[in-house]
mmCIF file of C-alpha atoms in Angstrom:
data_model
loop_
_atom_site.group_PDB
_atom_site.id
_atom_site.type_symbol
_atom_site.label_atom_id
_atom_site.label_comp_id
_atom_site.label_asym_id
_atom_site.label_seq_id
_atom_site.Cartn_x
_atom_site.Cartn_y
_atom_site.Cartn_z
ATOM 1 C CA GLN A 159 136.837 135.846 53.874
ATOM 2 C CA ALA A 160 135.418 133.732 51.373
ATOM 3 C CA ALA A 161 132.505 136.174 51.325
ATOM 4 C CA LEU A 162 135.353 139.378 50.608
ATOM 5 C CA LEU A 163 136.353 137.328 47.816
ATOM 6 C CA GLN A 164 133.122 136.967 46.091
ATOM 7 C CA GLU A 165 132.118 140.231 47.440
ATOM 8 C CA SER A 166 129.309 139.410 49.297
ATOM 9 C CA PHE A 167 129.814 140.550 52.742
ATOM 10 C CA ASN A 168 126.918 142.517 54.029
ATOM 11 C CA THR A 169 126.679 144.061 57.381
ATOM 12 C CA THR A 170 123.334 145.903 56.849
ATOM 13 C CA GLY A 171 121.110 142.887 56.543
ATOM 14 C CA GLY A 172 120.345 138.940 56.085
ATOM 15 C CA PRO A 173 121.972 136.441 58.343
ATOM 16 C CA GLN A 174 125.728 137.886 58.603
ATOM 17 C CA VAL A 175 124.081 140.868 60.702
ATOM 18 C CA VAL A 176 122.891 138.608 63.768
ATOM 19 C CA ASN A 177 126.399 136.140 62.957
ATOM 20 C CA ASP A 178 128.206 139.638 63.634
ATOM 21 C CA LEU A 179 126.797 140.474 66.408
ATOM 22 C CA MET A 180 126.919 136.804 68.284
ATOM 23 C CA GLN A 181 130.533 136.531 67.508
ATOM 24 C CA GLN A 182 131.288 139.773 69.415
ATOM 25 C CA GLN A 183 128.869 139.259 72.079
ATOM 26 C CA LEU A 184 129.642 135.612 72.630
ATOM 27 C CA TYR A 185 132.880 134.736 71.276
ATOM 28 C CA GLY A 186 134.423 138.099 71.842
ATOM 29 C CA CYS A 187 135.714 138.909 68.540
ATOM 30 C CA LYS A 188 136.516 142.552 67.779
ATOM 31 C CA ALA A 189 133.971 144.815 65.878
ATOM 32 C CA PHE A 190 134.936 145.835 62.429
ATOM 33 C CA GLU A 191 136.156 149.500 62.212
ATOM 34 C CA GLY A 192 134.228 150.008 58.824
ATOM 35 C CA PRO A 193 131.381 148.552 57.035
ATOM 36 C CA LYS A 194 133.334 145.981 55.362
ATOM 37 C CA PRO A 195 136.011 144.422 57.287
ATOM 38 C CA THR A 196 139.944 144.353 56.107
ATOM 39 C CA TRP A 197 141.424 140.996 55.272
ATOM 40 C CA LYS A 198 143.356 140.858 58.412
ATOM 41 C CA GLU A 199 139.846 141.421 60.204
ATOM 42 C CA ALA A 200 138.329 138.692 58.981
ATOM 43 C CA ALA A 201 141.366 136.427 59.304
ATOM 44 C CA GLU A 202 140.541 137.274 63.051
ATOM 45 C CA ARG A 203 136.881 135.942 62.820
ATOM 46 C CA LEU A 204 136.001 132.376 63.657
ATOM 47 C CA ILE A 205 135.153 129.417 61.326
ATOM 48 C CA TYR A 206 131.551 127.864 61.699
ATOM 49 C CA ILE A 207 131.373 123.945 62.545
ATOM 50 C CA ALA A 208 129.296 121.454 63.468
ATOM 51 C CA HIS A 209 129.934 119.302 65.971
ATOM 52 C CA ASN A 210 128.700 115.866 64.001
ATOM 53 C CA MET A 211 127.699 114.206 67.702
ATOM 54 C CA ARG A 212 124.999 112.123 65.745
ATOM 55 C CA ARG A 213 127.039 110.693 62.989
ATOM 56 C CA ILE A 214 124.800 112.500 60.040
ATOM 57 C CA ASP A 215 126.426 111.716 56.748
ATOM 58 C CA PHE A 216 126.694 115.440 56.083
ATOM 59 C CA ALA A 217 127.558 116.366 59.713
ATOM 60 C CA SER A 218 124.685 118.697 59.953
ATOM 61 C CA ILE A 219 122.090 119.731 56.753
ATOM 62 C CA PRO A 220 123.088 120.367 53.081
ATOM 63 C CA SER A 221 121.790 123.693 53.161
ATOM 64 C CA PHE A 222 124.703 125.005 55.196
ATOM 65 C CA GLY A 223 126.694 124.339 51.528
ATOM 66 C CA ASP A 224 127.455 121.634 49.383
ATOM 67 C CA VAL A 225 130.533 120.472 50.746
ATOM 68 C CA SER A 226 131.584 119.648 54.322
ATOM 69 C CA ALA A 227 135.344 119.966 55.699
ATOM 70 C CA ILE A 228 136.067 117.103 58.411
ATOM 71 C CA PHE A 229 138.683 118.804 60.117
ATOM 72 C CA ASN A 230 141.644 116.982 61.891
ATOM 73 C CA THR A 231 140.946 117.143 65.973
ATOM 74 C CA THR A 232 144.309 116.756 66.992
ATOM 75 C CA TYR A 233 145.065 119.755 64.826
ATOM 76 C CA VAL A 234 142.545 121.904 65.947
ATOM 77 C CA GLN A 235 141.756 120.980 69.251
ATOM 78 C CA LYS A 236 143.326 123.988 71.110
ATOM 79 C CA MET A 237 141.506 126.511 68.557
ATOM 80 C CA VAL A 238 138.068 125.168 69.653
ATOM 81 C CA ILE A 239 135.221 126.820 71.687
ATOM 82 C CA ILE A 240 131.675 125.592 71.759
ATOM 83 C CA ALA A 241 127.941 127.071 71.992
ATOM 84 C CA PRO A 242 125.465 124.524 73.095
ATOM 85 C CA TYR A 243 123.632 125.479 69.634
ATOM 86 C CA ASP A 244 123.704 127.360 66.332
ATOM 87 C CA THR A 245 124.405 131.054 67.567
ATOM 88 C CA GLY A 246 122.754 132.748 64.772
ATOM 89 C CA GLN A 247 119.488 130.712 65.750
ATOM 90 C CA TYR A 248 119.747 131.723 69.409
ATOM 91 C CA GLY A 249 120.936 135.556 68.388
ATOM 92 C CA MET A 250 117.570 135.822 66.730
ATOM 93 C CA ALA A 251 115.182 133.874 68.988
ATOM 94 C CA CYS A 252 116.772 134.547 72.621
ATOM 95 C CA LYS A 253 118.475 138.080 72.016
ATOM 96 C CA HIS A 254 116.364 139.561 69.235
ATOM 97 C CA GLU A 255 119.397 140.739 67.561
ATOM 98 C CA GLY A 256 119.951 141.531 63.910
ATOM 99 C CA VAL A 257 116.741 139.268 62.781
ATOM 100 C CA PRO A 258 116.359 139.508 59.135
ATOM 101 C CA LYS A 259 113.320 141.046 57.750
ATOM 102 C CA GLY A 260 110.809 138.393 56.851
ATOM 103 C CA PHE A 261 113.258 135.819 58.444
ATOM 104 C CA PRO A 262 111.192 133.160 60.944
ATOM 105 C CA THR A 263 112.272 133.519 63.834
ATOM 106 C CA PRO A 264 113.118 129.682 65.847
ATOM 107 C CA GLU A 265 110.659 129.387 68.865
ATOM 108 C CA LEU A 266 113.645 128.157 71.452
ATOM 109 C CA ASN A 267 113.786 127.334 75.174
ATOM 110 C CA CYS A 268 116.188 130.408 75.461
ATOM 111 C CA SER A 269 116.273 129.921 79.540
ATOM 112 C CA SER A 270 118.402 126.788 79.086
ATOM 113 C CA TRP A 271 121.708 128.740 78.469
ATOM 114 C CA ARG A 272 121.216 131.770 80.588
ATOM 115 C CA ALA A 273 124.670 132.230 81.872
ATOM 116 C CA GLU A 274 125.920 131.830 78.387
ATOM 117 C CA VAL A 275 129.354 130.136 79.168
ATOM 118 C CA LEU A 276 131.564 128.206 76.336
ATOM 119 C CA GLY A 277 133.103 125.177 76.163
ATOM 120 C CA THR A 278 135.998 123.291 74.640
ATOM 121 C CA LEU A 279 136.495 120.014 73.323
ATOM 122 C CA GLU A 280 137.847 118.888 76.685
ATOM 123 C CA HIS A 281 135.468 120.675 78.405
ATOM 124 C CA LEU A 282 131.770 120.453 77.295
ATOM 125 C CA ASP A 283 129.590 118.603 79.341
ATOM 126 C CA HIS A 284 128.070 121.728 80.744
ATOM 127 C CA LEU A 285 126.839 121.787 77.591
ATOM 128 C CA ILE A 286 124.892 118.817 76.866
ATOM 129 C CA LEU A 287 121.824 119.520 78.514
ATOM 130 C CA PRO A 288 121.033 123.248 77.296
ATOM 131 C CA ASN A 289 121.700 121.901 74.143
ATOM 132 C CA LEU A 290 119.088 119.132 74.698
ATOM 133 C CA GLU A 291 116.576 121.244 76.750
ATOM 134 C CA MET A 292 117.087 124.217 73.753
ATOM 135 C CA PHE A 293 114.346 122.762 71.851
ATOM 136 C CA GLY A 294 112.117 120.886 74.537
ATOM 137 C CA ASN A 295 108.777 121.003 74.163
ATOM 138 C CA TRP A 296 108.836 122.861 70.774
ATOM 139 C CA THR A 297 106.817 122.008 67.689
ATOM 140 C CA ALA A 298 108.994 122.506 64.808
ATOM 141 C CA PRO A 299 107.523 124.506 61.848
ATOM 142 C CA GLY A 300 106.068 121.720 59.429
ATOM 143 C CA LEU A 301 106.705 118.702 61.759
ATOM 144 C CA SER A 302 103.560 117.306 63.653
ATOM 145 C CA LEU A 303 105.852 116.897 66.844
ATOM 146 C CA ASN A 304 105.885 117.641 70.243
ATOM 147 C CA ARG A 305 109.451 116.859 71.312
ATOM 148 C CA THR A 306 110.606 116.656 75.135
ATOM 149 C CA VAL A 307 113.966 116.599 76.505
ATOM 150 C CA LYS A 308 113.788 112.815 77.235
ATOM 151 C CA ASP A 309 112.647 112.562 73.391
ATOM 152 C CA HIS A 310 116.093 114.438 72.703
ATOM 153 C CA VAL A 311 118.290 112.138 74.934
ATOM 154 C CA ARG A 312 116.678 108.976 73.407
ATOM 155 C CA SER A 313 117.548 110.575 69.794
ATOM 156 C CA LEU A 314 121.021 111.359 70.721
ATOM 157 C CA PHE A 315 121.833 108.221 72.602
ATOM 158 C CA GLN A 316 120.343 106.302 69.637
ATOM 159 C CA ARG A 317 122.673 107.817 67.263
ATOM 160 C CA SER A 318 125.890 109.056 69.180
ATOM 161 C CA GLY A 319 129.196 107.307 69.461
ATOM 162 C CA ILE A 320 127.947 105.544 72.509
ATOM 163 C CA SER A 321 125.495 103.825 70.774
ATOM 164 C CA THR A 322 126.161 100.186 70.271
ATOM 165 C CA ALA A 323 124.180 100.280 66.545
ATOM 166 C CA ARG A 324 125.981 99.590 63.093
ATOM 167 C CA TYR A 325 126.096 102.963 61.538
ATOM 168 C CA GLU A 326 124.074 101.206 58.696
ATOM 169 C CA ALA A 327 121.803 100.520 60.861
ATOM 170 C CA LEU A 328 121.228 103.884 62.700
ATOM 171 C CA PRO A 329 117.726 105.232 62.790
ATOM 172 C CA PRO A 330 116.671 108.516 60.338
ATOM 173 C CA GLU A 331 116.993 111.874 61.024
ATOM 174 C CA ASN A 332 114.702 114.860 60.782
ATOM 175 C CA ILE A 333 115.275 117.756 59.990
ATOM 176 C CA MET A 334 115.224 119.249 63.766
ATOM 177 C CA GLU A 335 117.126 116.636 64.606
ATOM 178 C CA GLY A 336 119.398 117.768 62.239
ATOM 179 C CA MET A 337 119.870 121.281 63.400
ATOM 180 C CA GLN A 338 120.607 120.463 67.434
ATOM 181 C CA TYR A 339 124.331 120.147 67.149
ATOM 182 C CA LEU A 340 126.737 121.516 69.484
ATOM 183 C CA GLU A 341 128.160 124.759 67.683
ATOM 184 C CA ALA A 342 131.917 123.840 68.161
ATOM 185 C CA ASN A 343 133.784 126.915 65.858
ATOM 186 C CA ILE A 344 137.331 126.974 65.319
ATOM 187 C CA LEU A 345 138.986 130.748 66.600
ATOM 188 C CA GLY A 346 142.363 130.451 64.276
ATOM 189 C CA ASN A 347 143.843 130.149 60.954
ATOM 190 C CA PRO A 348 144.422 125.971 60.527
ATOM 191 C CA ARG A 349 146.477 125.293 57.576
ATOM 192 C CA LEU A 350 145.590 123.038 54.407
ATOM 193 C CA PRO A 351 145.893 120.414 53.815
ATOM 194 C CA SER A 352 147.216 119.358 57.503
ATOM 195 C CA SER A 353 144.147 120.569 59.255
ATOM 196 C CA VAL A 354 141.447 118.494 56.919
ATOM 197 C CA LYS A 355 141.206 115.153 57.056
ATOM 198 C CA PHE A 356 138.594 114.829 54.205
ATOM 199 C CA LEU A 357 135.805 116.775 52.473
ATOM 200 C CA ILE A 358 132.030 115.376 51.639
ATOM 201 C CA GLY A 359 130.553 116.372 48.791
ATOM 202 C CA ASN A 360 126.709 116.625 48.398
ATOM 203 C CA VAL A 361 126.610 113.725 45.504
ATOM 204 C CA GLY A 362 122.612 115.006 44.560
ATOM 205 C CA THR A 363 124.067 118.651 43.886
ATOM 206 C CA LEU A 364 127.481 118.058 42.336
ATOM 207 C CA PHE A 365 127.594 115.023 40.666
ATOM 208 C CA GLY A 366 128.523 115.095 37.104
ATOM 209 C CA THR A 367 128.736 118.791 37.628
ATOM 210 C CA VAL A 368 132.192 121.269 36.987
ATOM 211 C CA ASP A 369 131.961 122.042 40.706
ATOM 212 C CA GLY A 370 132.077 118.395 41.768
ATOM 213 C CA ARG A 371 134.644 117.525 39.164
#
């Protein structure tokens, strides 16, 4: 809907291609009848959400936008369907669908999620290992790291809610760990303001600007 308002929707190129295909193939969303969806068709698609398992300040990474909305779990709980990883990245790397020209394809352990079974907020234990194994023994571009599954388990436990460390004492995250979230999407139309607890703004980008005010 936001893309329609901004007249930026594009199903012929760019990330929206793979996102459209994954919403159909993994989440069972209906295909659009034309090259540009109607408002009703857009309303029947999902809202992309990152499950903040690692207590990251901005929930995932700021490149997804300058503002993060923290949803009310009680309100949206029955609307949430979860994949073990970012499905856009998964679609490009593992299903080779809709890869934009010149776009770097991530090197993922595609065998970690062969069954492609989704989860809910009540039933997601089966997604934990695929999430951790998706990055197993992968050297991230620009990072001199070769991480094992044990490394990812250690990182998750150090920052997750089961850790006894105070929030202020949590170890720093790198870009690779910031991307290693469960994709807990909302398949519904949550109403404002009751569905959102609060917003988090990117101070470095928004402070002192018109948008920030």
